[in-house]
Structures are given as structure tokens and as C-alpha cells.
Short mmCIF file of C-alpha atoms in Angstrom, two decimals:
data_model
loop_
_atom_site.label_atom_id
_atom_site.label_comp_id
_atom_site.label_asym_id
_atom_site.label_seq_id
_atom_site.Cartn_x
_atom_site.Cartn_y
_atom_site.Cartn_z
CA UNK A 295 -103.33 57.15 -50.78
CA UNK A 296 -100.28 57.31 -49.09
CA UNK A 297 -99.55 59.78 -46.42
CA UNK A 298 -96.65 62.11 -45.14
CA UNK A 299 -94.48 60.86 -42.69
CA UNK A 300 -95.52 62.15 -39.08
CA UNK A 301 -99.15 63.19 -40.35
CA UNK A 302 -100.83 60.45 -38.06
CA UNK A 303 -101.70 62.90 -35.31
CA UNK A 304 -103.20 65.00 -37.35
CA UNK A 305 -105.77 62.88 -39.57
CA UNK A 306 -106.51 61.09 -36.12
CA UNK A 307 -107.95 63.98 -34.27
CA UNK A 308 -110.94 64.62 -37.12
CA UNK A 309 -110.96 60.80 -37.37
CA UNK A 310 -111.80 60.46 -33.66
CA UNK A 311 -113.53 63.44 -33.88
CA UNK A 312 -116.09 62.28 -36.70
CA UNK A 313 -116.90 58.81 -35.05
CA UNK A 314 -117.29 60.02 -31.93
CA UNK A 315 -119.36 62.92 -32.60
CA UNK A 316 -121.76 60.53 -35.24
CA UNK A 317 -121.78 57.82 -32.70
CA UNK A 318 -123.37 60.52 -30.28
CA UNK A 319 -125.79 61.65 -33.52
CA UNK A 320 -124.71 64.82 -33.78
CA UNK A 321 -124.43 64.46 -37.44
CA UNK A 322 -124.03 68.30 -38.73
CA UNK A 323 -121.11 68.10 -36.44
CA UNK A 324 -119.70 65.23 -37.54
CA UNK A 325 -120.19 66.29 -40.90
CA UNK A 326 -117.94 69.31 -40.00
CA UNK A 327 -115.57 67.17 -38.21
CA UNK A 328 -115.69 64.88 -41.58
CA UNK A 329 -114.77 67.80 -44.10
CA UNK A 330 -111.84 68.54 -41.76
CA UNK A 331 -110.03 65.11 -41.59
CA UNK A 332 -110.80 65.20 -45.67
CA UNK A 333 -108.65 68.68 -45.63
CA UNK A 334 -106.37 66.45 -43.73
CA UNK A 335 -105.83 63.40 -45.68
CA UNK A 336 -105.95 65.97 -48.81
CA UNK A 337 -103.20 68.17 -46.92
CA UNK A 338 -100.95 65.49 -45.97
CA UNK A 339 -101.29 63.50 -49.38
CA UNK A 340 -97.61 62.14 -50.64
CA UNK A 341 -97.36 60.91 -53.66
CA UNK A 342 -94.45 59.44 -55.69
CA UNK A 343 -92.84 61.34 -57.78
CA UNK A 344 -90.72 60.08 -61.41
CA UNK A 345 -88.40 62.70 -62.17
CA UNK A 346 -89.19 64.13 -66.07
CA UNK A 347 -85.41 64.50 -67.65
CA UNK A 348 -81.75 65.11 -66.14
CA UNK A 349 -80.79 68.59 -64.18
CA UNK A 350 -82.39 69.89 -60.68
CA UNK A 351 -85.55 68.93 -59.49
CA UNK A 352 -87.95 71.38 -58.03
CA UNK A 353 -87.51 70.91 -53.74
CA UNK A 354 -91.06 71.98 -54.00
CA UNK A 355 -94.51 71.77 -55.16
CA UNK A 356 -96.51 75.12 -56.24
CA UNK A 357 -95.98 78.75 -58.25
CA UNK A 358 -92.33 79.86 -58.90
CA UNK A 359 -92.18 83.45 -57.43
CA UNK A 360 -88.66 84.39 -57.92
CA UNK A 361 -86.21 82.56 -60.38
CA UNK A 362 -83.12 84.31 -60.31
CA UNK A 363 -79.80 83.10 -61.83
CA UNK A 364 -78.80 82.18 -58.09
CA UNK A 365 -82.00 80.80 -56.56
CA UNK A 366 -85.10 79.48 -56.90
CA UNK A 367 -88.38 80.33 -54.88
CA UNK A 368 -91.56 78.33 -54.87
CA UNK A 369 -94.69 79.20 -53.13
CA UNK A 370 -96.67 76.17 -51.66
CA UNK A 371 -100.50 77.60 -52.00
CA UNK A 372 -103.13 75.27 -49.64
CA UNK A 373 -104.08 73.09 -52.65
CA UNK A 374 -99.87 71.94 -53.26
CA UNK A 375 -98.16 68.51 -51.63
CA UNK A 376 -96.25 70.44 -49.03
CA UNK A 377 -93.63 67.28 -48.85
CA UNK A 378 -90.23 68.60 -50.63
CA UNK A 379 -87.48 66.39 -51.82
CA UNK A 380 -84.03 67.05 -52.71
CA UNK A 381 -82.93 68.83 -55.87
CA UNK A 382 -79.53 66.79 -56.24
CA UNK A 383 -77.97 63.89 -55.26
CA UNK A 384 -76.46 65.63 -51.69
CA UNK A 385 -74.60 65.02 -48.59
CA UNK A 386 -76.42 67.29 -45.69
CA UNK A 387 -74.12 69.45 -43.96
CA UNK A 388 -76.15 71.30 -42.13
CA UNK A 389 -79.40 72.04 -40.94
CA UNK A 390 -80.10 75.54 -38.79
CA UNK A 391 -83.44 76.20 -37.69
CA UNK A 392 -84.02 80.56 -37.57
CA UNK A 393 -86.70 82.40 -36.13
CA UNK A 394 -88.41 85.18 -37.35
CA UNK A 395 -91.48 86.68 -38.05
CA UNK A 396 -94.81 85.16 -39.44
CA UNK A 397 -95.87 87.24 -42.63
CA UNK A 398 -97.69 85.47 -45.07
CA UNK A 399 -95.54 83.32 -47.27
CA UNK A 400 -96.34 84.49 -50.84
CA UNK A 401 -95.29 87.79 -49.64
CA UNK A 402 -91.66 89.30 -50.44
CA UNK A 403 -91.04 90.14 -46.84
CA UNK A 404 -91.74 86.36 -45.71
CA UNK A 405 -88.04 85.79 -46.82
CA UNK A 406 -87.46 86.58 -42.94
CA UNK A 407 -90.32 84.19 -41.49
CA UNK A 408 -89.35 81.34 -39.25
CA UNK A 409 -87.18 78.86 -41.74
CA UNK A 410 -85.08 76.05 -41.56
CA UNK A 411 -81.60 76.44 -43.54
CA UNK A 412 -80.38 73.04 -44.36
CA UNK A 413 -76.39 73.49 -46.08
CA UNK A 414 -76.19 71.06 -49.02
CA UNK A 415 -73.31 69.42 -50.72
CA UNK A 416 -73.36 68.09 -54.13
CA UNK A 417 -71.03 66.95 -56.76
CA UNK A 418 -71.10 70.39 -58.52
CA UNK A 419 -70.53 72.57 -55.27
CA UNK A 420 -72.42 73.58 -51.86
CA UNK A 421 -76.70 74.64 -52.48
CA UNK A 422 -78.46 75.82 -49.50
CA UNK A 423 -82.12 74.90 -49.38
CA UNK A 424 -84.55 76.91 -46.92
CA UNK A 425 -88.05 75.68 -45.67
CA UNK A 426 -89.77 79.07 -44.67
CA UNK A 427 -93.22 78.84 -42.81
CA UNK A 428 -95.72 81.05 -43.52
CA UNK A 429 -98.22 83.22 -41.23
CA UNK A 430 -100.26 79.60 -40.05
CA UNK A 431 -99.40 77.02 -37.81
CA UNK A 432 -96.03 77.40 -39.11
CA UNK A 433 -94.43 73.70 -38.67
CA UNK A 434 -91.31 72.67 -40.51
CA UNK A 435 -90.34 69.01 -40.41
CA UNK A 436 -86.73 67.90 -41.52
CA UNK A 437 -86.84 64.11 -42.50
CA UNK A 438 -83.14 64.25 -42.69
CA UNK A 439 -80.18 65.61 -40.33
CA UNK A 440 -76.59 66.51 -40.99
CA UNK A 441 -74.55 63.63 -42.25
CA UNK A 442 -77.35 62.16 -44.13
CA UNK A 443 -77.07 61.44 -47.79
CA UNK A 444 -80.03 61.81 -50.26
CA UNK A 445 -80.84 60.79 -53.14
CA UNK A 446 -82.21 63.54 -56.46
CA UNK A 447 -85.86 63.69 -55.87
CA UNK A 448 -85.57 61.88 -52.40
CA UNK A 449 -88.25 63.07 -49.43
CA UNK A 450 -86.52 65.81 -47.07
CA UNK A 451 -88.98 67.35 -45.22
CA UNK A 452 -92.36 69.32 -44.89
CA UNK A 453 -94.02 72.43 -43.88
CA UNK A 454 -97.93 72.51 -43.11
CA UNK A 455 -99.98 74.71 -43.79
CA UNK A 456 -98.62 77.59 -46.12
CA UNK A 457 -95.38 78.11 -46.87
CA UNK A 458 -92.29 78.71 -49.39
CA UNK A 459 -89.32 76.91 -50.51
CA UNK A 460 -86.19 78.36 -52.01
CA UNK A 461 -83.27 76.60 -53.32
CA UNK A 462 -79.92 78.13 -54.70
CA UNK A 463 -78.77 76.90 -57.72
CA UNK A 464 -75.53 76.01 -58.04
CA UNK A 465 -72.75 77.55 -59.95
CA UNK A 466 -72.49 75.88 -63.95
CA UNK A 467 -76.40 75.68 -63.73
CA UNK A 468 -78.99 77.28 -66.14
CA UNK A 469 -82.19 78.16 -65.22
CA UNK A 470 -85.73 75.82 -66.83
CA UNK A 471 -88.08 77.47 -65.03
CA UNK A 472 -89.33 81.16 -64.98
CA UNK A 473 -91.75 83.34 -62.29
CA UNK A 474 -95.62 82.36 -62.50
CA UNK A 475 -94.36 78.37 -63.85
CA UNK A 476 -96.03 75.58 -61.85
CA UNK A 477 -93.92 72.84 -60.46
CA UNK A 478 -94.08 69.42 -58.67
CA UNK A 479 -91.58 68.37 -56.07
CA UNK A 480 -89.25 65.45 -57.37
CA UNK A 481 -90.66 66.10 -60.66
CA UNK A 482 -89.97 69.45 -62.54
CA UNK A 483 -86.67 70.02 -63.55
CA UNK A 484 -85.47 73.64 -62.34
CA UNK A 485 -82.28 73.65 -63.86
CA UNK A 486 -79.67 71.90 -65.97
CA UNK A 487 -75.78 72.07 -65.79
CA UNK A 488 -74.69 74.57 -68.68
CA UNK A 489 -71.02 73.41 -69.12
#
């Protein structure tokens, strides 16, 4: 199974944690410690992702909870891939880490949470694409940084351990997706140029 980028220190510490508490025969402990590097490895899972048909891809894995004619929001429950790839082919303009405050990210008001705003440019016009943390450990990690190109579907970042994901869509673009649909990052088309 193959692994986030940057997830070593975290699968290491229940790793070491597990042998060395076993090794000492504490075994209900270790067990403990065991069950939390498998929430790890599950957590931090990556898999790759075949895009299914031509348009924009979903930046996210999880529960569409707003699709708007402008943007897109996904919420990224515990049981999601929390990796999120790019919904174009893009050249990153910008990236603009905010703070804020820490609600709960399937919550309307998380829209104001801690977020990273990354400014992207496609062949069909500018998208902006925000990472927004939710009321947890609240860690966003941008793979890429201003200047970069990426590819449709390519890895971009993370967020561990709850969070949400919204995309504009850009202008000539008609919504596939609708609140309540599930969708896999890299996979799911969103939406699908209209003229």
C-alpha cells in the first residue's frame, strides 16, 4: 500500500510504539499502540487514481456539501484519502496560507477555519482551490508551490485529520455533481466545459 508523501513520522511513532511496548510484554498496550499505527497506515493510504471521462476532477475525496454554479465543496469524513490532486491541467500562481478559527469542517461556518488558498491558472481562466482544516490537528500540506505546473488529477497536497476542500469552477463549466454525491480525488469528474 502506498503511502502519502511526508506520512513517515507519523506511522513510525505507533510503529516504535508497538515493538517496543510488545518487546517489554505489555501486550494490551501494544495492542492499543497496534490499532493506532493501523488508523495510521489506513489514514495516510494513497492510492492511484485513473480519471473516469474528460472535464474537472474532484480535488477531493468524500461528500459534496455545496455545489454551486461557482464552486465546489467536498467534505473529507475520517474514513476518505485526505490526499487531493488537481482538477485541471494548471500553472500555480499562488499559494496563501490564512488563519482562522477551528470549527468543525462539515459545518457551514468552517468556511473561515485555518485554509490554504492556492490561485490556479488553467487554459480556460484562473480557479482558486482552498484546503480548509477542520477542528483536529489541523495540518495542511502543499506538495506544490507557486510556479509549479500540474498535471489533471496530479497529487497537490493534504490535510490530516478532518477537513474540506473547495474548488471554483471555472467560467464555460457545467456542473456533474450535486450536494450529498460521493467523490474520489483524481477520479470523479465535477464538471465539464459547456461551450
Amino acid at each position: 500500500m502506498k503511502l502519502a508523501k511526508g506520512s513517515t513520522p507519523w506511522v513510525s511513532v505507533p510503529m516504535l510504539l508497538t515493538a517496543f511496548l510488545a518487546a517489554a510484554g505489555n501486550w494490551y498496550m501494544s495492542a492499543v499502540a497496534m490499532a493506532g499505527l493501523v488508523f495510521m497506515i489506513f489514514f495516510h493510504r494513497d492510492p492511484d487514481r485513473i480519471p473516469l471521462g474528460d472535464g474537472m476532477l474532484s480535488p477531493a475525496d468524500g461528500k459534496v456539501i455545496l455545489a454551486a454554479p461557482d464552486r465546489v465543496t467536498v467534505f473529507m469524513g475520517p474514513s476518505n484519502v485526505h490526499v487531493n490532486r488537481a482538477p485541471l491541467d494548471s500553472l500555480v500562481r499562488n499559494i496563501e496560507y490564512q488563519k482562522g478559527t477551528h470549527m468543525p469542517a462539515f459545518m457551514n461556518r468552517a468556511a473561515s477555519n485555518q485554509q490554504s488558498r492556492m490561485q490556479l491558472e488553467t487554459d480556460d481562466g484562473s480557479m482558486e482551490l482552498r484546503q480548509i482544516t477542520g477542528a483536529l490537528v489541523r495540518k495542511i500540506v502543499c506538495y506544490v508551490q507557486p510556479g509549479d505546473r500540474v498535471l489533471r488529477g496530479e497529487r497537490i497536497g493534504m490535510i490530516r485529520f478532518g477537513s474540506r476542500v473547495e474548488v471554483s469552477i471555472p467560467e464555460g463549466y457545467s456542473l456533474r455533481v450535486i450536494k450529498g454525491d460521493k467523490v474520489k480525488a483524481g477520479e470523479t469528474v465535477i464538471a465539464v466545459r459547456s461551450s
